[in-house]
Tab-separated table of C-alpha atoms in Angstrom:
chain	number	residue	atom	x	y	z
A	1	MET	CA	-13.136	27.649	11.058
A	2	ILE	CA	-12.592	24.935	8.487
A	3	PHE	CA	-11.698	21.398	9.556
A	4	ILE	CA	-8.697	19.903	7.820
A	5	SER	CA	-10.107	16.429	8.384
A	6	ASP	CA	-13.319	17.423	6.588
A	7	ASN	CA	-11.756	18.706	3.405
A	8	LEU	CA	-11.329	16.774	0.162
A	9	TYR	CA	-8.008	18.451	-0.679
A	10	THR	CA	-6.320	17.180	2.500
A	11	TYR	CA	-6.918	13.592	1.496
A	12	LEU	CA	-5.987	14.136	-2.152
A	13	ILE	CA	-2.670	15.748	-1.176
A	14	LEU	CA	-2.008	12.905	1.266
A	15	ALA	CA	-2.613	10.400	-1.552
A	16	VAL	CA	-0.256	12.349	-3.847
A	17	PHE	CA	2.368	12.249	-1.092
A	18	LEU	CA	2.097	8.464	-0.790
A	19	LEU	CA	2.301	8.134	-4.592
A	20	ILE	CA	5.440	10.233	-4.989
A	21	VAL	CA	7.161	8.538	-2.048
A	22	GLY	CA	6.282	5.206	-3.660
A	23	ILE	CA	7.643	6.245	-7.068
A	24	TYR	CA	10.834	7.583	-5.472
A	25	GLY	CA	11.334	4.379	-3.479
A	26	LEU	CA	10.533	2.145	-6.434
A	27	ILE	CA	13.289	3.738	-8.496
A	28	GLN	CA	16.014	4.077	-5.871
A	29	HIS	CA	15.637	0.849	-3.890
A	30	LYS	CA	18.111	-1.853	-4.766
A	31	THR	CA	16.297	-4.877	-3.347
A	32	PHE	CA	13.155	-6.750	-4.354
A	33	ILE	CA	11.675	-6.244	-0.885
A	34	GLY	CA	12.244	-2.493	-1.009
A	35	MET	CA	10.568	-2.239	-4.400
A	36	LEU	CA	7.609	-4.300	-3.161
A	37	VAL	CA	7.258	-2.052	-0.090
A	38	SER	CA	7.202	1.022	-2.352
A	39	THR	CA	4.495	-0.613	-4.480
A	40	GLU	CA	2.395	-1.110	-1.356
A	41	LEU	CA	2.718	2.610	-0.587
A	42	ILE	CA	1.482	3.492	-4.101
A	43	LEU	CA	-1.480	1.126	-3.745
A	44	ASN	CA	-2.363	2.708	-0.394
A	45	GLY	CA	-2.311	6.144	-2.012
A	46	ALA	CA	-4.809	4.851	-4.566
A	47	GLY	CA	-6.943	3.476	-1.734
A	48	ILE	CA	-7.007	6.821	0.098
A	49	ASN	CA	-7.985	8.525	-3.162
A	50	PHE	CA	-10.903	6.151	-3.719
A	51	MET	CA	-12.081	6.526	-0.126
A	52	ALA	CA	-11.871	10.333	-0.294
A	53	PHE	CA	-13.957	10.507	-3.475
A	54	ASN	CA	-16.304	7.995	-1.898
A	55	ARG	CA	-16.769	10.135	1.208
A	56	PHE	CA	-17.135	13.534	-0.471
A	57	LEU	CA	-18.407	13.021	-4.015
A	58	ALA	CA	-19.972	9.617	-4.648
A	59	PRO	CA	-23.730	9.056	-4.479
A	60	ASP	CA	-23.354	5.575	-2.972
A	61	PRO	CA	-20.742	5.187	-0.176
A	62	ALA	CA	-20.349	1.447	-0.802
A	63	THR	CA	-18.610	1.895	-4.176
A	64	GLY	CA	-15.307	3.289	-2.944
A	65	GLN	CA	-15.123	0.849	-0.045
A	66	VAL	CA	-15.642	-2.081	-2.421
A	67	ILE	CA	-12.879	-0.847	-4.738
A	68	THR	CA	-10.521	-0.246	-1.810
A	69	LEU	CA	-11.164	-3.784	-0.565
A	70	PHE	CA	-10.365	-5.076	-4.065
A	71	ILE	CA	-7.098	-3.130	-3.987
A	72	MET	CA	-6.259	-4.791	-0.655
A	73	GLY	CA	-7.000	-8.239	-2.099
A	74	ILE	CA	-4.853	-7.615	-5.175
A	75	ALA	CA	-2.027	-6.297	-2.974
A	76	ALA	CA	-2.152	-9.379	-0.758
A	77	ALA	CA	-2.040	-11.711	-3.776
A	78	GLU	CA	0.801	-9.694	-5.278
A	79	ALA	CA	2.819	-9.806	-2.051
A	80	ALA	CA	2.416	-13.589	-1.850
A	81	ILE	CA	3.531	-14.026	-5.483
A	82	VAL	CA	6.539	-11.724	-5.089
A	83	VAL	CA	7.701	-13.453	-1.910
A	84	SER	CA	7.500	-16.827	-3.653
A	85	PHE	CA	9.550	-15.293	-6.496
A	86	ILE	CA	12.091	-14.165	-3.919
A	87	ILE	CA	12.287	-17.679	-2.483
A	88	ALA	CA	12.770	-19.183	-5.963
A	89	VAL	CA	15.399	-16.574	-6.912
A	90	PHE	CA	17.252	-17.031	-3.621
A	91	ARG	CA	17.402	-20.813	-4.136
A	92	LYS	CA	18.981	-20.352	-7.567
A	93	TYR	CA	21.224	-17.314	-7.079
A	94	HIS	CA	21.692	-17.109	-3.270
A	95	SER	CA	20.928	-13.388	-3.373
A	96	ILE	CA	17.842	-11.171	-3.571
A	97	ASP	CA	19.623	-8.265	-5.211
A	98	PRO	CA	18.007	-7.558	-8.624
A	99	ASP	CA	21.408	-6.536	-10.007
A	100	ASP	CA	22.710	-10.080	-9.518
A	101	LEU	CA	20.193	-11.521	-11.981
A	102	ILE	CA	22.194	-10.949	-15.152
A	103	GLU	CA	21.596	-14.162	-17.074
A	104	LEU	CA	19.409	-12.517	-19.712
A	105	GLN	CA	21.578	-9.412	-19.946
A	106	GLY	CA	23.256	-9.194	-23.369
B	1	MET	CA	-15.663	24.362	17.452
B	2	THR	CA	-15.832	22.416	20.636
B	3	PHE	CA	-13.067	20.874	22.706
B	4	TYR	CA	-13.694	17.373	21.342
B	5	GLN	CA	-13.393	18.593	17.773
B	6	TYR	CA	-9.949	19.993	18.613
B	7	ILE	CA	-8.988	16.567	19.943
B	8	ALA	CA	-10.311	14.907	16.775
B	9	GLU	CA	-8.317	17.296	14.583
B	10	GLY	CA	-5.185	16.685	16.642
B	11	LEU	CA	-5.625	12.927	16.300
B	12	PHE	CA	-6.026	13.361	12.554
B	13	LEU	CA	-2.719	15.220	12.446
B	14	VAL	CA	-1.124	12.390	14.439
B	15	PHE	CA	-2.254	9.885	11.803
B	16	VAL	CA	-0.930	12.139	9.017
B	17	LEU	CA	2.401	12.365	10.863
B	18	LEU	CA	2.458	8.556	11.177
B	19	ILE	CA	2.079	8.279	7.400
B	20	ILE	CA	4.802	10.839	6.693
B	21	ALA	CA	7.248	9.382	9.219
B	22	GLY	CA	6.601	5.816	8.079
B	23	SER	CA	7.101	6.727	4.425
B	24	PHE	CA	10.396	8.459	5.164
B	25	ILE	CA	11.616	5.457	7.168
B	26	THR	CA	10.595	3.279	4.227
B	27	ILE	CA	12.669	5.150	1.682
B	28	ARG	CA	15.633	6.194	3.851
B	29	ALA	CA	16.236	3.220	6.190
B	30	ARG	CA	19.698	1.670	6.032
B	31	ILE	CA	18.575	-1.781	7.193
B	32	LEU	CA	16.161	-3.768	5.067
B	33	MET	CA	14.045	-4.916	8.017
B	34	HIS	CA	13.472	-1.288	9.056
B	35	THR	CA	11.997	-0.620	5.617
B	36	VAL	CA	9.193	-3.092	6.310
B	37	LEU	CA	8.657	-1.730	9.831
B	38	GLY	CA	8.372	1.787	8.388
B	39	LEU	CA	5.778	0.432	5.960
B	40	ALA	CA	3.817	-0.976	8.915
B	41	VAL	CA	3.808	2.451	10.614
B	42	ALA	CA	2.649	4.180	7.426
B	43	LEU	CA	-0.115	1.598	6.924
B	44	LEU	CA	-1.335	2.142	10.497
B	45	GLY	CA	-1.622	5.845	9.668
B	46	VAL	CA	-3.597	5.010	6.532
B	47	ALA	CA	-5.942	2.898	8.682
B	48	GLY	CA	-6.585	5.977	10.847
B	49	ILE	CA	-7.282	8.031	7.714
B	50	TYR	CA	-9.875	5.457	6.634
B	51	PHE	CA	-11.526	5.901	10.020
B	52	TYR	CA	-11.813	9.647	9.441
B	53	LEU	CA	-13.272	8.937	5.994
B	54	GLY	CA	-16.150	7.167	7.701
B	55	SER	CA	-15.415	3.487	7.228
B	56	MET	CA	-14.827	1.491	10.418
B	57	PHE	CA	-14.847	-1.755	8.447
B	58	LEU	CA	-12.021	-0.685	6.136
B	59	THR	CA	-9.985	0.494	9.138
B	60	LEU	CA	-10.161	-2.978	10.625
B	61	MET	CA	-9.453	-4.645	7.270
B	62	GLN	CA	-6.448	-2.363	6.710
B	63	ILE	CA	-4.970	-3.352	10.064
B	64	LEU	CA	-5.774	-7.047	9.563
B	65	ILE	CA	-4.674	-7.460	5.937
B	66	TYR	CA	-1.911	-4.901	5.479
B	67	VAL	CA	-0.352	-4.433	8.906
B	68	GLY	CA	-1.067	-8.039	9.844
B	69	ALA	CA	-0.669	-10.212	6.776
B	70	VAL	CA	1.302	-8.312	4.126
B	71	CYS	CA	4.003	-7.038	6.498
B	72	ILE	CA	4.453	-10.516	7.987
B	73	VAL	CA	4.792	-11.959	4.477
B	74	LEU	CA	7.415	-9.313	3.638
B	75	ILE	CA	9.402	-10.019	6.817
B	76	PHE	CA	9.155	-13.720	5.948
B	77	GLY	CA	10.577	-12.883	2.523
B	78	ILE	CA	13.502	-11.021	4.099
B	79	MET	CA	14.248	-13.912	6.465
B	80	VAL	CA	14.094	-16.565	3.727
B	81	GLY	CA	16.022	-14.443	1.232
B	82	SER	CA	19.005	-13.847	3.520
B	83	THR	CA	21.472	-15.973	5.366
B	84	PRO	CA	21.018	-15.794	9.159
B	85	THR	CA	23.932	-13.428	9.734
B	86	GLU	CA	22.723	-11.144	6.985
B	87	ILE	CA	19.295	-10.470	8.490
B	88	ALA	CA	20.514	-8.226	11.286
B	89	GLU	CA	23.004	-6.197	9.288
B	90	LYS	CA	21.594	-6.466	5.761
B	91	THR	CA	22.076	-2.859	4.821
B	92	ILE	CA	21.259	-1.101	1.622
B	93	LYS	CA	24.739	-0.494	0.290
B	94	ASP	CA	24.366	2.184	-2.330
B	95	ARG	CA	21.339	3.820	-3.850
B	96	LYS	CA	21.014	4.031	-7.561
B	97	ASN	CA	19.417	6.688	-9.735
B	98	ILE	CA	18.744	9.292	-7.029
B	99	PHE	CA	18.457	11.982	-9.690
B	100	LEU	CA	16.054	9.919	-11.803
B	101	ALA	CA	13.976	9.077	-8.727
B	102	VAL	CA	13.720	12.699	-7.591
B	103	SER	CA	12.811	13.976	-11.047
B	104	ALA	CA	10.176	11.265	-11.620
B	105	ALA	CA	8.613	11.946	-8.209
B	106	ALA	CA	8.673	15.724	-8.766
B	107	ALA	CA	7.088	15.368	-12.207
B	108	ALA	CA	4.299	13.193	-10.813
B	109	PHE	CA	3.817	15.612	-7.913
B	110	PHE	CA	3.437	18.745	-10.075
B	111	LEU	CA	1.225	17.009	-12.624
B	112	LEU	CA	-1.138	15.687	-9.957
B	113	MET	CA	-1.178	18.885	-7.887
B	114	ILE	CA	-2.075	20.932	-10.949
B	115	SER	CA	-4.881	18.552	-11.857
B	116	ILE	CA	-6.156	18.489	-8.254
B	117	LEU	CA	-6.202	22.263	-7.895
B	118	LYS	CA	-7.571	22.978	-11.376
B	119	THR	CA	-10.459	20.533	-11.172
B	120	GLU	CA	-13.749	21.699	-9.764
B	121	TRP	CA	-14.986	18.836	-7.614
B	122	ILE	CA	-18.761	18.494	-7.703
B	123	ALA	CA	-20.534	16.365	-5.128
B	124	ALA	CA	-23.308	14.034	-6.199
B	125	PRO	CA	-26.749	15.659	-5.787
B	126	ALA	CA	-28.257	12.995	-3.532
B	127	GLN	CA	-25.831	11.147	-1.265
B	128	VAL	CA	-26.682	8.129	0.819
B	129	ARG	CA	-24.715	8.260	4.074
B	130	ASP	CA	-24.681	4.579	4.923
B	131	PHE	CA	-21.132	3.397	5.626
B	132	SER	CA	-22.231	0.260	7.473
B	133	ALA	CA	-20.752	-3.165	6.803
B	134	ARG	CA	-24.278	-4.422	6.076
B	135	HIS	CA	-24.683	-2.028	3.164
B	136	LEU	CA	-21.188	-2.949	1.971
B	137	GLY	CA	-21.936	-6.669	2.090
B	138	GLU	CA	-25.180	-6.233	0.173
B	139	SER	CA	-23.432	-4.372	-2.628
B	140	PHE	CA	-20.756	-7.097	-2.669
B	141	LEU	CA	-23.371	-9.764	-3.230
B	142	TYR	CA	-25.647	-7.914	-5.685
B	143	GLN	CA	-23.954	-5.077	-7.551
B	144	TYR	CA	-20.314	-6.272	-7.524
B	145	CYS	CA	-20.974	-10.019	-7.445
B	146	LEU	CA	-18.872	-10.838	-10.535
B	147	ALA	CA	-15.868	-8.799	-9.365
B	148	PHE	CA	-16.174	-10.372	-5.905
B	149	GLU	CA	-16.058	-13.893	-7.366
B	150	LEU	CA	-13.193	-12.935	-9.685
B	151	ILE	CA	-11.060	-11.644	-6.821
B	152	SER	CA	-11.527	-14.904	-4.940
B	153	VAL	CA	-10.368	-16.814	-8.044
B	154	ILE	CA	-7.358	-14.466	-8.324
B	155	LEU	CA	-6.445	-15.103	-4.684
B	156	LEU	CA	-6.735	-18.876	-5.226
B	157	ILE	CA	-4.532	-18.716	-8.335
B	158	ALA	CA	-2.018	-16.544	-6.463
B	159	ILE	CA	-1.780	-19.019	-3.586
B	160	VAL	CA	-1.430	-22.052	-5.866
B	161	GLY	CA	1.082	-20.184	-8.041
B	162	ALA	CA	3.097	-19.143	-4.993
B	163	ILE	CA	3.280	-22.753	-3.787
B	164	ILE	CA	4.349	-24.012	-7.223
B	165	LEU	CA	6.961	-21.254	-7.641
B	166	ALA	CA	8.423	-21.794	-4.189
B	167	ARG	CA	8.589	-25.584	-4.695
B	168	GLY	CA	9.981	-25.407	-8.235
B	169	GLY	CA	13.438	-24.441	-6.999
B	170	GLN	CA	13.851	-27.780	-5.232
B	171	GLU	CA	13.446	-29.734	-8.459
B	172	ASN	CA	16.145	-27.654	-10.171
B	173	LYS	CA	18.713	-29.017	-7.741
B	174	GLY	CA	17.828	-32.561	-8.718
B	175	GLU	CA	16.373	-33.410	-5.332
B	176	PRO	CA	13.159	-35.436	-5.236
B	177	SER	CA	10.200	-33.166	-4.644
B	178	SER	CA	8.303	-34.473	-1.693
């Protein structure tokens, strides 16, 4: 009897699932918030991948945890920046729909 | 396989289901606020997955940083970026590029599945099984010291940049910036 929670492929397929859902959402969402949410899903897929390799393949189990914590830090910084963008854009255009920002469109 | 191992496997499947359900809510929700709540559910599932991968510390950090901080920041963004009446019924009107989205996701899926299944994964010969926070902290302060300092600088720059960006809009209106 093989455990599904003790198998590298389970985690890799889960990470692929998060990545493709993120890519799908990133393309079809029409709002800044929706695109940011999809980006978070992609970053979490990367985190699961790092942790799975860390658990099953790496010689030192600290490496993957460190990289996953870095991913979390980058994601937090990115979320703060994007929300401040949203505030600035909303002040100027009174909308957070990316299709309303047409000033640079030829 | 004992009774407790069955329970552990069942709990693992529950976390996987949380991820799948949360992701589908995220991409299919009609109301923008539900998108963020779906993200929170999916991130809780990811926290459970981290627990099964042996890291208690990362489970707690996932719940604290992602489910706690990032989702709150996103909800804050929705509330600031909408007029009060919009928040409740701010729906996603039409979806663009469904065909492009499906084909890009399918291409990524097949490419990655092929590379996952074709690769022969080889474990390291000698593995240390020390997932403790103490070991993690030591490698933060010795092996990854430079990256650790750099990420703190990045967070500082992000916070200062966010404040400047969010305040800059006031000056555009000609109001005195206080």
